[in-house]
XYZ file of N, CA and C in Angstrom:
714
model
N 146.421 58.784 108.634
C 147.052 59.027 110.087
C 148.723 59.250 109.533
N 149.142 58.472 108.455
C 150.597 58.877 108.123
C 150.857 60.008 107.645
N 150.434 60.993 107.242
C 150.714 62.417 106.974
C 150.942 62.967 108.189
N 150.440 62.546 109.223
C 150.696 63.408 110.702
C 151.735 63.072 111.133
N 152.421 63.914 112.019
C 154.083 63.956 112.439
C 154.319 63.102 113.013
N 155.115 62.244 113.100
C 155.139 61.240 113.903
C 156.413 61.338 115.409
N 155.791 61.391 116.061
C 156.120 61.842 117.300
C 157.247 60.650 118.192
N 158.432 60.376 118.763
C 158.625 59.294 119.559
C 158.892 59.753 120.744
N 158.041 59.419 122.226
C 158.397 59.560 123.145
C 158.872 58.787 124.385
N 160.178 58.886 124.603
C 160.784 57.938 125.590
C 160.999 58.305 127.196
N 160.275 56.963 127.770
C 160.221 58.225 129.635
C 159.918 56.619 130.296
N 160.427 56.613 131.293
C 160.254 55.427 132.260
C 158.825 55.139 132.570
N 158.298 56.384 132.848
C 157.333 56.092 133.385
C 155.756 56.204 133.280
N 155.463 55.183 132.922
C 153.940 54.463 131.718
C 152.941 55.485 131.987
N 153.084 56.368 133.320
C 151.729 57.211 133.185
C 152.042 58.802 132.839
N 153.426 59.204 132.419
C 153.697 60.522 131.823
C 153.436 59.599 130.458
N 153.929 58.257 129.735
C 154.184 58.021 128.347
C 152.578 57.789 127.993
N 151.727 57.130 128.462
C 150.497 57.358 128.116
C 149.346 58.806 127.953
N 149.888 59.495 128.976
C 149.225 61.015 129.340
C 149.777 61.686 128.207
N 151.042 61.715 127.752
C 151.303 62.540 126.577
C 150.840 62.058 125.044
N 150.916 60.889 125.142
C 150.762 59.660 124.068
C 148.961 59.895 123.413
N 148.129 60.599 124.921
C 146.571 60.579 124.418
C 146.397 61.733 123.821
N 147.262 62.851 124.780
C 147.199 64.213 124.798
C 147.376 64.577 123.198
N 148.783 64.319 123.357
C 149.278 64.333 122.090
C 148.866 64.426 120.141
N 147.944 62.816 120.971
C 147.666 62.436 119.274
C 145.787 62.914 119.503
N 145.830 63.513 120.023
C 144.331 64.293 120.291
C 144.569 65.371 119.412
N 145.888 66.206 119.355
C 146.433 67.085 118.950
C 146.927 67.104 117.193
N 146.186 65.752 116.996
C 146.751 65.469 115.215
C 148.188 65.129 115.581
N 148.893 64.308 116.028
C 150.726 64.232 116.287
C 150.114 62.761 116.108
N 150.923 61.940 115.093
C 151.090 59.891 115.683
C 152.476 60.503 116.630
N 151.907 58.995 117.476
C 153.089 59.070 119.036
C 153.565 57.348 119.026
N 154.404 57.417 119.173
C 154.858 55.934 119.372
C 155.730 56.433 121.041
N 155.107 55.053 121.536
C 156.349 55.443 123.022
C 157.413 54.557 123.474
N 158.411 54.875 123.704
C 159.089 53.749 124.432
C 159.670 53.659 125.771
N 159.947 52.903 126.676
C 160.206 52.624 128.458
C 161.713 53.037 128.675
N 162.540 53.077 127.709
C 163.895 52.455 128.279
C 164.895 52.825 126.909
N 166.200 52.915 126.901
C 167.106 52.786 125.751
C 167.164 51.617 124.658
N 166.337 50.405 125.130
C 166.218 49.343 124.358
C 165.420 49.503 123.116
N 164.274 50.203 124.197
C 162.734 50.462 122.840
C 163.079 51.474 122.031
N 163.480 52.670 122.320
C 163.829 53.480 122.104
C 164.764 53.489 120.567
N 165.713 52.808 120.866
C 166.676 51.738 119.763
C 166.207 51.369 118.669
N 165.026 50.689 119.124
C 164.526 49.646 118.467
C 163.283 50.306 117.116
N 162.847 51.291 118.043
C 161.706 51.915 117.567
C 162.347 53.022 116.326
N 163.865 53.659 116.616
C 164.189 54.543 115.727
C 164.564 53.607 114.238
N 165.168 52.383 114.401
C 165.131 51.776 113.357
C 164.099 50.670 112.796
N 162.858 50.760 113.475
C 161.761 50.427 112.423
C 160.977 51.269 111.979
N 161.294 52.753 112.545
C 160.020 53.527 112.414
C 160.878 54.900 111.632
N 159.674 55.925 110.777
C 160.246 57.492 110.593
C 159.617 58.582 111.331
N 160.636 58.958 112.366
C 160.157 60.319 113.315
C 160.632 61.494 112.854
N 159.397 62.693 113.113
C 159.929 63.578 113.375
C 160.441 64.329 114.155
N 160.460 63.764 115.506
C 160.495 64.426 116.884
C 160.876 63.506 117.454
N 161.693 63.395 118.591
C 162.006 62.618 119.894
C 161.970 63.287 121.331
N 160.855 62.794 121.828
C 160.588 63.913 123.147
C 161.457 62.974 124.274
N 162.402 63.059 124.819
C 163.769 62.084 126.054
C 163.254 62.754 126.859
N 163.381 61.512 127.534
C 163.665 61.636 129.573
C 165.382 61.639 129.615
N 165.693 62.813 130.380
C 167.261 62.081 130.524
C 167.741 60.997 131.604
N 166.123 60.989 132.574
C 166.659 59.975 134.028
C 166.093 58.547 133.373
N 166.429 57.817 132.298
C 166.004 56.624 132.289
C 166.608 55.182 132.972
N 166.211 54.364 133.510
C 167.038 53.256 133.491
C 167.927 52.544 133.082
N 168.475 52.200 133.594
C 169.869 51.636 132.554
C 170.474 52.632 131.475
N 170.255 52.410 130.249
C 171.162 53.265 129.316
C 170.342 54.449 129.774
N 170.768 55.806 130.292
C 170.362 56.834 129.900
C 170.345 57.849 128.447
N 169.527 58.959 129.211
C 168.877 59.944 127.883
C 170.049 60.466 127.412
N 171.112 60.751 128.476
C 172.125 61.318 127.745
C 173.172 60.294 126.632
N 173.056 59.446 126.729
C 173.428 58.049 126.311
C 172.359 58.095 124.713
N 171.618 58.164 125.176
C 170.777 58.081 123.617
C 170.026 59.054 122.837
N 170.562 60.191 123.589
C 170.912 61.298 122.768
C 172.413 61.417 121.655
N 173.056 61.467 122.573
C 174.722 60.795 122.117
C 174.778 59.818 120.533
N 173.819 58.614 121.154
C 173.440 58.190 119.607
C 172.465 58.189 118.722
N 171.545 58.819 119.006
C 170.772 59.627 118.166
C 171.529 60.836 117.325
N 172.413 61.851 117.981
C 172.820 62.788 116.943
C 174.105 61.853 116.363
N 174.337 60.647 116.118
C 175.212 59.611 115.884
C 174.692 59.284 114.104
N 173.743 59.169 114.844
C 172.837 58.655 113.946
C 171.669 59.381 112.475
N 171.746 60.420 113.217
C 170.630 60.875 112.036
C 170.442 62.920 112.978
N 169.479 63.357 112.231
C 169.748 64.390 112.777
C 168.207 65.001 113.448
N 167.455 63.817 113.872
C 166.230 64.046 114.582
C 165.785 64.886 115.759
N 165.242 66.168 115.163
C 165.427 67.202 116.796
C 164.667 66.611 117.993
N 165.390 66.232 118.980
C 165.102 66.302 120.267
C 164.633 67.215 120.952
N 163.406 66.886 122.054
C 162.826 68.029 122.938
C 163.685 67.481 124.583
N 164.523 67.891 124.801
C 164.768 66.771 126.452
C 163.955 66.955 127.492
N 163.174 66.001 128.386
C 162.539 65.967 129.590
C 163.683 66.093 130.643
N 163.685 67.137 131.126
C 164.755 66.958 132.728
C 163.804 67.500 133.874
N 164.587 67.586 134.861
C 164.459 67.708 136.363
C 164.813 69.042 136.598
N 163.851 70.271 137.523
C 164.227 71.221 137.506
C 166.094 71.177 138.388
N 166.845 69.941 138.647
C 167.967 70.536 139.826
C 168.559 69.692 138.719
N 168.917 69.327 137.156
C 169.477 68.752 136.441
C 170.266 69.551 135.288
N 170.715 70.708 135.878
C 171.391 72.105 135.148
C 172.308 71.387 134.351
N 172.764 70.587 134.677
C 174.304 70.016 134.434
C 174.085 69.194 133.162
N 173.121 68.275 133.135
C 173.078 66.990 132.374
C 171.881 67.756 131.079
N 171.155 69.239 131.607
C 170.526 70.025 130.605
C 171.705 70.488 129.755
N 172.775 70.793 130.606
C 173.666 71.751 129.505
C 174.368 70.618 128.424
N 174.734 69.396 128.899
C 174.976 68.320 128.107
C 174.306 67.848 127.008
N 173.175 67.554 127.703
C 172.195 67.641 125.999
C 171.992 68.555 125.234
N 171.943 70.001 125.842
C 171.436 70.655 124.848
C 173.421 70.933 123.552
N 174.323 70.556 124.350
C 175.918 70.439 123.762
C 175.780 69.409 123.052
N 175.046 68.109 123.036
C 175.511 67.213 122.210
C 174.278 67.164 121.146
N 173.623 68.587 121.269
C 172.460 68.539 119.882
C 171.418 68.768 120.162
N 170.819 68.622 121.650
C 169.630 68.497 121.485
C 168.683 69.975 121.079
N 167.578 70.342 121.009
C 166.787 71.542 120.094
C 166.512 72.044 121.051
N 165.772 71.845 122.285
C 164.792 72.471 123.481
C 164.814 71.460 124.304
N 164.152 71.854 125.340
C 163.736 70.930 127.131
C 162.803 71.543 127.617
N 162.299 70.566 128.400
C 161.174 70.659 129.291
C 161.555 70.715 130.432
N 161.010 71.439 131.989
C 161.459 70.841 132.717
C 160.418 70.098 133.440
N 160.837 68.881 134.328
C 159.613 68.564 134.883
C 159.107 69.323 136.712
N 158.086 68.819 137.023
C 156.750 68.706 136.179
C 156.388 70.064 135.074
N 155.451 69.654 134.470
C 155.465 70.166 132.802
C 153.846 70.458 132.821
N 153.430 71.558 132.226
C 152.492 71.451 131.638
C 152.041 70.781 130.225
N 151.610 69.555 129.679
C 151.466 69.164 128.419
C 151.037 70.011 127.495
N 150.311 71.478 127.185
C 150.594 72.560 126.543
C 151.687 73.047 126.214
N 152.502 72.739 126.970
C 153.856 73.798 126.818
C 154.793 73.045 126.095
N 155.072 71.855 126.021
C 155.541 71.000 125.475
C 155.193 70.621 124.369
N 153.559 70.374 124.210
C 152.907 70.558 122.500
C 153.697 72.302 121.975
N 153.532 72.923 122.491
C 154.005 74.345 122.422
C 155.117 74.437 121.649
N 156.360 73.899 122.316
C 157.861 73.220 121.972
C 158.097 72.464 120.961
N 157.127 71.223 120.994
C 157.092 70.581 119.445
C 156.886 71.028 118.411
N 155.377 71.781 118.472
C 155.465 72.456 117.277
C 156.267 73.743 116.795
N 156.875 74.251 117.682
C 157.756 75.212 117.745
C 159.185 74.551 116.418
N 159.241 73.259 117.153
C 160.436 72.479 116.255
C 160.379 72.355 114.876
N 159.108 71.220 115.361
C 158.430 70.715 113.957
C 158.203 72.026 112.303
N 157.800 73.432 113.196
C 157.683 74.291 112.337
C 158.933 75.118 111.737
N 159.688 75.272 112.875
C 160.893 75.142 112.171
C 162.067 74.378 111.481
N 161.389 73.125 110.999
C 162.054 71.711 110.405
C 161.630 71.947 109.108
N 160.482 71.833 108.907
C 159.188 72.486 107.951
C 159.427 73.689 107.031
N 159.954 74.387 107.772
C 159.667 75.677 106.956
C 161.303 75.716 106.047
N 162.333 74.794 107.232
C 163.498 75.051 106.587
C 163.599 73.898 104.963
N 162.654 73.178 105.189
C 162.585 72.109 104.169
C 162.100 72.185 103.051
N 161.230 73.239 103.389
C 159.927 73.964 102.051
C 160.498 75.018 101.352
N 161.783 75.729 101.939
C 162.179 76.656 101.320
C 162.407 76.807 100.219
N 161.713 77.654 99.126
C 161.644 77.764 97.469
C 162.919 77.490 97.058
N 163.348 76.536 95.845
C 164.390 76.430 95.466
C 165.221 78.152 95.320
N 164.154 78.848 94.542
C 164.899 80.203 93.701
C 165.132 81.148 95.064
N 164.693 81.235 96.570
C 165.237 81.527 97.283
C 166.344 81.111 98.521
N 167.231 80.311 98.071
C 168.202 79.432 98.607
C 169.383 79.981 98.369
N 170.448 80.358 99.179
C 171.723 81.131 98.749
C 172.575 79.877 99.178
N 174.064 80.535 99.071
C 175.089 80.170 99.650
C 175.791 80.873 100.222
N 176.553 80.885 100.934
C 177.321 81.553 102.152
C 178.736 81.373 102.236
N 179.811 82.326 101.849
C 180.998 82.376 102.050
C 181.442 83.346 102.987
N 181.893 82.479 103.970
C 182.751 83.321 105.233
C 184.028 82.465 105.656
N 184.829 83.101 106.035
C 186.510 82.892 106.211
C 186.720 81.097 105.924
N 186.613 81.418 104.481
C 186.597 79.828 104.080
C 185.675 78.793 104.234
N 184.376 79.074 104.901
C 183.728 78.239 104.980
C 182.667 78.317 104.171
N 181.747 77.491 103.605
C 180.747 77.553 102.890
C 179.272 76.866 103.076
N 178.280 77.615 103.619
C 177.023 76.857 103.768
C 176.158 77.113 102.764
N 175.681 75.907 102.438
C 174.886 75.555 101.393
C 173.162 75.423 101.944
N 172.053 76.704 101.962
C 170.969 76.505 102.105
C 170.036 75.725 101.782
N 170.224 75.106 99.994
C 169.449 74.443 99.563
C 169.862 73.031 100.469
N 170.775 72.610 100.378
C 171.216 71.193 101.247
C 171.154 71.274 102.130
N 171.657 72.470 103.035
C 171.919 72.443 104.432
C 172.885 71.903 104.947
N 173.527 72.166 104.252
C 175.214 71.448 104.110
C 176.473 72.649 104.229
N 176.999 72.340 105.420
C 178.489 72.818 105.698
C 179.720 72.868 105.303
N 180.117 73.373 104.819
C 181.626 72.564 103.999
C 182.778 73.487 104.136
N 184.104 72.478 105.326
C 184.824 73.360 105.820
C 185.795 74.478 104.492
N 187.266 74.585 104.950
C 187.961 75.583 104.026
C 188.492 74.393 102.730
N 188.626 73.090 103.203
C 188.973 72.382 102.295
C 187.301 71.285 101.372
N 186.676 71.696 101.373
C 185.567 71.418 100.879
C 185.419 70.262 101.380
N 185.119 69.640 102.467
C 184.709 68.881 103.492
C 183.426 68.948 103.856
N 182.492 68.378 103.713
C 181.096 68.287 104.624
C 181.425 68.164 106.136
N 181.217 69.152 107.312
C 180.635 69.160 108.325
C 179.484 68.418 108.973
N 178.846 67.289 109.624
C 177.446 67.725 110.327
C 177.090 68.694 111.157
N 176.039 68.604 110.705
C 175.568 69.899 112.125
C 174.374 69.447 112.275
N 173.633 70.156 113.570
C 172.624 70.072 113.866
C 171.246 71.073 113.344
N 170.242 70.467 113.392
C 169.395 71.312 112.827
C 169.302 73.048 113.715
N 170.054 72.647 114.892
C 169.646 73.682 115.649
C 171.273 74.806 115.511
N 172.221 73.930 115.183
C 173.327 74.911 114.823
C 173.352 75.226 113.584
N 172.392 74.599 112.843
C 172.376 75.224 111.452
C 171.736 76.369 111.469
N 170.639 76.670 112.712
C 169.620 77.598 112.018
C 170.123 78.725 113.097
N 171.425 78.484 114.179
C 172.240 79.245 114.655
C 172.814 80.270 113.754
N 174.023 79.262 112.906
C 174.618 79.566 112.371
C 174.057 80.811 110.640
N 172.970 80.115 110.724
C 172.147 81.255 109.583
C 171.770 82.918 110.503
N 171.186 82.224 111.250
C 170.521 83.365 111.769
C 172.171 84.554 112.023
N 173.342 84.362 112.262
C 174.044 84.960 112.493
C 174.680 85.370 110.911
N 175.204 84.145 110.030
C 175.307 84.664 108.953
C 174.290 85.805 108.134
N 173.226 86.171 108.284
C 172.034 86.488 108.129
C 172.518 88.341 108.403
N 173.246 88.304 109.707
C 173.373 89.592 110.054
C 175.064 89.460 110.860
N 175.755 89.412 109.842
C 177.306 89.756 109.744
C 177.792 91.507 110.570
N 178.424 91.293 111.513
C 179.002 92.565 112.015
C 178.109 93.333 113.378
N 177.207 92.518 113.434
C 175.907 93.088 114.382
C 175.760 92.456 115.596
N 175.816 92.972 116.254
C 175.539 92.209 118.040
C 174.513 91.743 117.889
N 174.221 90.823 118.721
C 172.857 89.899 118.813
C 173.054 89.573 120.251
N 171.657 90.020 120.914
C 171.983 89.366 122.693
C 171.292 88.122 122.320
N 171.492 87.086 123.502
C 170.823 85.821 124.220
C 169.753 86.207 124.135
N 168.869 87.513 124.380
C 167.147 87.077 124.558
C 166.970 87.511 122.662
N 168.096 88.181 122.105
C 167.428 87.960 120.633
C 167.683 86.825 120.029
N 168.740 86.400 120.254
C 169.025 84.774 119.363
C 168.009 84.206 120.263
N 167.595 83.998 120.889
C 166.636 82.938 121.615
C 165.540 83.008 120.991
N 164.698 84.458 120.581
C 163.378 84.339 119.850
C 163.543 84.755 118.412
N 165.016 84.527 117.653
C 164.696 84.182 116.567
C 164.638 82.640 116.132
N 165.788 82.109 117.399
C 165.451 80.602 117.073
C 164.686 79.986 117.693
N 163.593 80.041 118.842
C 162.654 79.339 119.583
C 161.483 80.049 119.846
N 161.489 81.395 119.504
C 160.287 82.117 119.947
C 160.378 82.648 121.897
N 160.904 82.560 122.349
C 160.998 82.763 124.091
C 162.146 83.656 124.343
N 161.879 84.055 126.036
C 162.646 84.821 126.329
C 163.499 83.798 126.913
N 164.577 84.397 127.444
C 165.643 83.621 128.105
C 165.318 83.705 129.329
N 165.256 82.690 130.272
C 165.318 82.522 131.755
C 166.421 82.804 132.369
N 166.708 83.360 134.282
C 167.438 83.696 134.237
C 168.867 82.641 134.677
N 169.135 81.041 134.319
C 169.602 80.728 134.153
C 169.838 79.520 132.981
N 168.950 80.349 131.355
C 169.139 80.034 130.744
C 170.488 79.486 129.916
N 171.150 78.525 129.639
C 172.525 78.757 128.681
C 172.085 77.970 127.728
N 171.113 78.143 127.200
C 171.198 77.315 126.052
C 171.985 77.899 124.675
N 171.745 79.374 124.780
C 172.916 79.968 123.562
C 174.265 79.718 123.541
N 174.357 80.214 124.672
C 175.510 79.733 125.100
C 176.466 78.289 124.943
N 175.751 77.812 124.986
C 176.228 76.354 124.881
C 176.327 75.735 123.462
N 175.113 76.510 122.911
C 174.701 76.302 120.890
C 176.175 76.984 120.490
N 176.451 78.502 120.444
C 177.678 78.755 120.619
C 178.871 78.282 120.623
N 179.180 77.662 121.785
C 179.994 76.780 121.952
C 180.653 75.776 120.988
N 179.378 74.718 120.967
C 179.154 73.791 120.294
C 179.483 74.201 118.445
N 179.057 75.326 117.681
C 179.009 75.516 116.998
C 180.683 76.025 116.377
N 181.027 77.045 118.128
C 182.521 77.313 117.341
C 183.560 75.559 117.215
N 183.121 74.931 118.170
C 183.649 73.799 117.767
C 183.761 73.305 116.400
N 182.553 73.186 115.705
C 182.421 72.716 114.476
C 183.246 73.475 113.560
N 183.454 75.116 113.790
C 184.086 75.826 112.676
C 185.446 76.388 113.439
N 185.741 75.322 114.349
C 187.250 75.220 114.361
C 187.918 76.897 114.817
N 187.315 77.109 115.560
C 187.381 78.658 115.728
C 187.132 78.711 117.471
N 188.353 78.846 117.597
C 189.292 78.679 119.102
C 188.273 79.891 120.459
N 187.723 79.167 121.251
C 186.568 79.964 121.700
C 187.076 80.910 122.265
N 188.801 80.963 122.869
C 188.921 81.471 123.683
C 189.676 82.772 122.737
N 190.236 82.979 121.232
C 190.256 83.541 120.836
C 189.682 83.496 119.761
N 188.204 83.345 119.585
C 187.523 83.256 118.888
C 187.364 84.666 117.924
N 187.686 83.927 116.365
C 187.679 85.426 115.259
C 186.948 85.046 114.220
N 185.791 84.351 114.145
C 184.268 83.797 113.597
C 183.084 84.894 114.216
N 182.807 83.806 115.273
C 181.801 84.486 116.402
C 182.238 84.473 117.485
N 182.701 86.050 117.897
C 182.672 86.435 118.916
C 181.692 87.336 119.816
N 182.344 87.047 121.259
C 181.229 87.124 122.545
C 181.769 88.822 123.067
N 180.767 89.276 122.923
C 180.457 90.942 123.225
C 180.014 91.001 124.404
N 181.151 91.630 125.900
C 181.062 91.297 127.123
C 179.947 92.369 127.413
N 178.965 91.242 128.181
C 177.541 91.954 128.533
C 176.571 92.227 127.217
N 177.032 91.644 126.282
C 175.785 91.719 124.885
C 175.547 91.029 124.503
N 176.438 89.878 123.880
C 175.862 88.804 123.539
C 176.887 88.268 122.409
N 176.777 88.218 121.442
C 177.600 87.476 120.150
C 177.530 88.568 118.931
N 178.552 88.216 118.000
C 178.817 88.840 116.482
C 179.477 88.116 115.905
N 178.869 87.909 114.471
C 179.393 87.434 113.635
C 180.560 88.286 113.012
N 182.206 87.725 113.201
C 182.719 89.271 112.753
C 183.759 88.811 111.374
N 183.093 88.068 110.758
C 184.014 87.818 109.749
C 182.796 88.583 108.208
N 183.672 88.877 107.054
C 182.963 89.173 106.182
C 182.132 87.955 105.578
N 180.883 88.159 104.885
C 179.977 87.260 104.911
C 179.565 87.527 103.193
N 179.912 86.718 102.093
C 179.398 86.661 101.036
C 178.271 85.638 100.522
N 177.458 86.493 100.129
C 175.981 85.874 99.243
C 175.966 85.737 98.128
N 175.673 83.641 97.583
C 175.733 84.048 96.235
C 174.438 83.188 95.559
C-alpha cells in the first residue's frame, strides 16, 4: 500500500468523506480523511501526501485559509471542491495556487479523472530524464527544469507552484506564439474551457506577479485581445 499515491480528503460532510475514501481506495489510491482545518493540519504534519482534495466550505477555519497555509508550507497539488455559486471563492483559490477544482454536486469519476491528471503531470515532471532537461533564460530570469526552480535576475529563487511551473514552461516552449485559453487549458489540463472558466486568466495573473510583470503594461506575458496570451520576450535554451 505504501507505494500507492496518498490522497488527503478534507471535507466536513462525513458521507462525502466516506464515499470518496471507499471509491478512491477501490481505484488503487491510499486515502486519509479530515473533517476540518485542525485535522487537516495534523494529517499533513504526520503524513506524506501526493495530493489534497479540499472542500472550500469548512466550519471554523475555511478552505481558503487551509489552501493558503498549504501553499506556504509546500507545493502539494490541491483540487478544490466548490459549490456552483462560489465563483469568487473558486477564483481566489486558483489565485492561491490550487491546481484544479470540481463543483458540487459531482460524479466521483470526474474527481478521479482530475486527480489522475494532476498526479500524471506531477509524476511526469519528477521522472523527466536528466539528459532532457533544459535551462531557459528570458528577460533576465532563469527556469531550471532539472530542479523546477525559477531564479530572478539577481539569482534569487522565487517559489512557484506546480501549476505556475507548468504554465510558464508551456509559454517558454512556444515563445512569440499566441496561445488561446482553450489551447492552454488543453496543454495544462486536457479539457476545454467552460463559458465561466477563468482558470487560465487567474493563473497568468498569478505568474505575472511572480515575474514582477505589471499586468497593465506587461512586457513578458502579453494579453492578445480576443485571442489569449503570448510570451513576447526572447528565450534562450541551454
